[in-house]
Amino acid sequence: MPRIVVDVMPKPEILDPQGKAVLGALPRLGFSGVTEVRQGKRFELEVADTSAATIAEIEKLAETFLANTVIENFVVRIEA
């Protein structure tokens, strides 16, 4: 069954305290070289088809329910 993925991330100008916490923990865990972390959400939706109408419906769902478009951006994509 086809899968559509919606990735939701904070807009670049929005503070991301969870990302900052992960970034602060990485050196203590032995990981180096990471300069920034942003934390977001991933939604996987299994659908009957991937027609243009279905994609448009998922985009509307993402815009109105999955993401807070005031502070978040989202990307809808079909996963192979």
PDB file of C-alpha atoms in Angstrom:
ATOM      1  CA  MET A   1       0.000   0.000   0.000  1.00  0.00           C
ATOM      2  CA  PRO A   2       1.419   3.445  -0.884  1.00  0.00           C
ATOM      3  CA  ARG A   3       2.727   5.608   1.935  1.00  0.00           C
ATOM      4  CA  ILE A   4       2.749   9.383   2.140  1.00  0.00           C
ATOM      5  CA  VAL A   5       5.115  11.022   4.606  1.00  0.00           C
ATOM      6  CA  VAL A   6       4.537  14.444   6.132  1.00  0.00           C
ATOM      7  CA  ASP A   7       7.598  15.986   7.770  1.00  0.00           C
ATOM      8  CA  VAL A   8       6.867  18.911  10.100  1.00  0.00           C
ATOM      9  CA  MET A   9       9.686  21.140  11.348  1.00  0.00           C
ATOM     10  CA  PRO A  10       9.838  24.387  13.310  1.00  0.00           C
ATOM     11  CA  LYS A  11      10.389  27.400  11.081  1.00  0.00           C
ATOM     12  CA  PRO A  12      14.050  28.521  11.097  1.00  0.00           C
ATOM     13  CA  GLU A  13      13.276  31.672  13.099  1.00  0.00           C
ATOM     14  CA  ILE A  14      11.479  29.719  15.856  1.00  0.00           C
ATOM     15  CA  LEU A  15      13.471  28.691  18.941  1.00  0.00           C
ATOM     16  CA  ASP A  16      13.767  24.900  19.242  1.00  0.00           C
ATOM     17  CA  PRO A  17      14.478  24.039  22.904  1.00  0.00           C
ATOM     18  CA  GLN A  18      14.290  20.275  22.297  1.00  0.00           C
ATOM     19  CA  GLY A  19      16.856  20.542  19.523  1.00  0.00           C
ATOM     20  CA  LYS A  20      19.103  22.633  21.792  1.00  0.00           C
ATOM     21  CA  ALA A  21      18.813  20.009  24.553  1.00  0.00           C
ATOM     22  CA  VAL A  22      19.825  17.233  22.155  1.00  0.00           C
ATOM     23  CA  LEU A  23      22.716  19.343  20.867  1.00  0.00           C
ATOM     24  CA  GLY A  24      23.920  19.925  24.436  1.00  0.00           C
ATOM     25  CA  ALA A  25      23.785  16.203  25.253  1.00  0.00           C
ATOM     26  CA  LEU A  26      25.726  14.978  22.209  1.00  0.00           C
ATOM     27  CA  PRO A  27      29.252  15.832  23.439  1.00  0.00           C
ATOM     28  CA  ARG A  28      28.538  14.163  26.787  1.00  0.00           C
ATOM     29  CA  LEU A  29      27.561  11.044  24.866  1.00  0.00           C
ATOM     30  CA  GLY A  30      30.758  11.066  22.841  1.00  0.00           C
ATOM     31  CA  PHE A  31      29.434  12.582  19.607  1.00  0.00           C
ATOM     32  CA  SER A  32      31.302  15.533  18.142  1.00  0.00           C
ATOM     33  CA  GLY A  33      31.066  17.642  15.029  1.00  0.00           C
ATOM     34  CA  VAL A  34      27.313  18.322  15.171  1.00  0.00           C
ATOM     35  CA  THR A  35      26.734  22.079  15.096  1.00  0.00           C
ATOM     36  CA  GLU A  36      22.932  22.294  15.143  1.00  0.00           C
ATOM     37  CA  VAL A  37      19.933  20.068  15.869  1.00  0.00           C
ATOM     38  CA  ARG A  38      16.304  20.803  14.970  1.00  0.00           C
ATOM     39  CA  GLN A  39      13.613  18.436  16.183  1.00  0.00           C
ATOM     40  CA  GLY A  40      10.388  17.897  14.305  1.00  0.00           C
ATOM     41  CA  LYS A  41       7.631  15.390  13.663  1.00  0.00           C
ATOM     42  CA  ARG A  42       7.129  12.727  11.004  1.00  0.00           C
ATOM     43  CA  PHE A  43       3.716  11.362  10.047  1.00  0.00           C
ATOM     44  CA  GLU A  44       3.343   8.262   7.848  1.00  0.00           C
ATOM     45  CA  LEU A  45      -0.030   7.813   6.179  1.00  0.00           C
ATOM     46  CA  GLU A  46      -0.907   4.690   4.224  1.00  0.00           C
ATOM     47  CA  VAL A  47      -3.305   5.551   1.403  1.00  0.00           C
ATOM     48  CA  ALA A  48      -5.226   3.709  -1.276  1.00  0.00           C
ATOM     49  CA  ASP A  49      -3.608   5.711  -4.091  1.00  0.00           C
ATOM     50  CA  THR A  50      -1.227   8.588  -4.725  1.00  0.00           C
ATOM     51  CA  SER A  51      -3.309  10.547  -7.197  1.00  0.00           C
ATOM     52  CA  ALA A  52      -3.076  14.321  -7.350  1.00  0.00           C
ATOM     53  CA  ALA A  53      -6.415  14.541  -5.507  1.00  0.00           C
ATOM     54  CA  THR A  54      -5.106  12.368  -2.665  1.00  0.00           C
ATOM     55  CA  ILE A  55      -1.906  14.394  -2.378  1.00  0.00           C
ATOM     56  CA  ALA A  56      -3.939  17.617  -2.307  1.00  0.00           C
ATOM     57  CA  GLU A  57      -6.128  16.182   0.440  1.00  0.00           C
ATOM     58  CA  ILE A  58      -3.075  15.177   2.502  1.00  0.00           C
ATOM     59  CA  GLU A  59      -1.583  18.666   2.031  1.00  0.00           C
ATOM     60  CA  LYS A  60      -4.830  20.184   3.338  1.00  0.00           C
ATOM     61  CA  LEU A  61      -4.734  17.743   6.291  1.00  0.00           C
ATOM     62  CA  ALA A  62      -1.144  18.732   7.046  1.00  0.00           C
ATOM     63  CA  GLU A  63      -1.906  22.441   6.821  1.00  0.00           C
ATOM     64  CA  THR A  64      -4.996  22.329   9.036  1.00  0.00           C
ATOM     65  CA  PHE A  65      -4.265  19.519  11.502  1.00  0.00           C
ATOM     66  CA  LEU A  66      -0.726  18.097  11.507  1.00  0.00           C
ATOM     67  CA  ALA A  67       1.246  21.352  11.478  1.00  0.00           C
ATOM     68  CA  ASN A  68       0.853  24.676  13.216  1.00  0.00           C
ATOM     69  CA  THR A  69       1.674  26.785  10.155  1.00  0.00           C
ATOM     70  CA  VAL A  70       2.308  29.870  12.280  1.00  0.00           C
ATOM     71  CA  ILE A  71       5.480  28.292  13.684  1.00  0.00           C
ATOM     72  CA  GLU A  72       6.047  25.155  11.566  1.00  0.00           C
ATOM     73  CA  ASN A  73       6.736  24.249   7.948  1.00  0.00           C
ATOM     74  CA  PHE A  74       5.747  20.934   6.431  1.00  0.00           C
ATOM     75  CA  VAL A  75       6.670  18.821   3.417  1.00  0.00           C
ATOM     76  CA  VAL A  76       4.450  16.121   1.896  1.00  0.00           C
ATOM     77  CA  ARG A  77       6.156  13.372  -0.089  1.00  0.00           C
ATOM     78  CA  ILE A  78       5.468   9.894  -1.404  1.00  0.00           C
ATOM     79  CA  GLU A  79       7.741   7.236   0.077  1.00  0.00           C
ATOM     80  CA  ALA A  80       8.804   4.369  -2.159  1.00  0.00           C
TER      81      ALA A  80
END
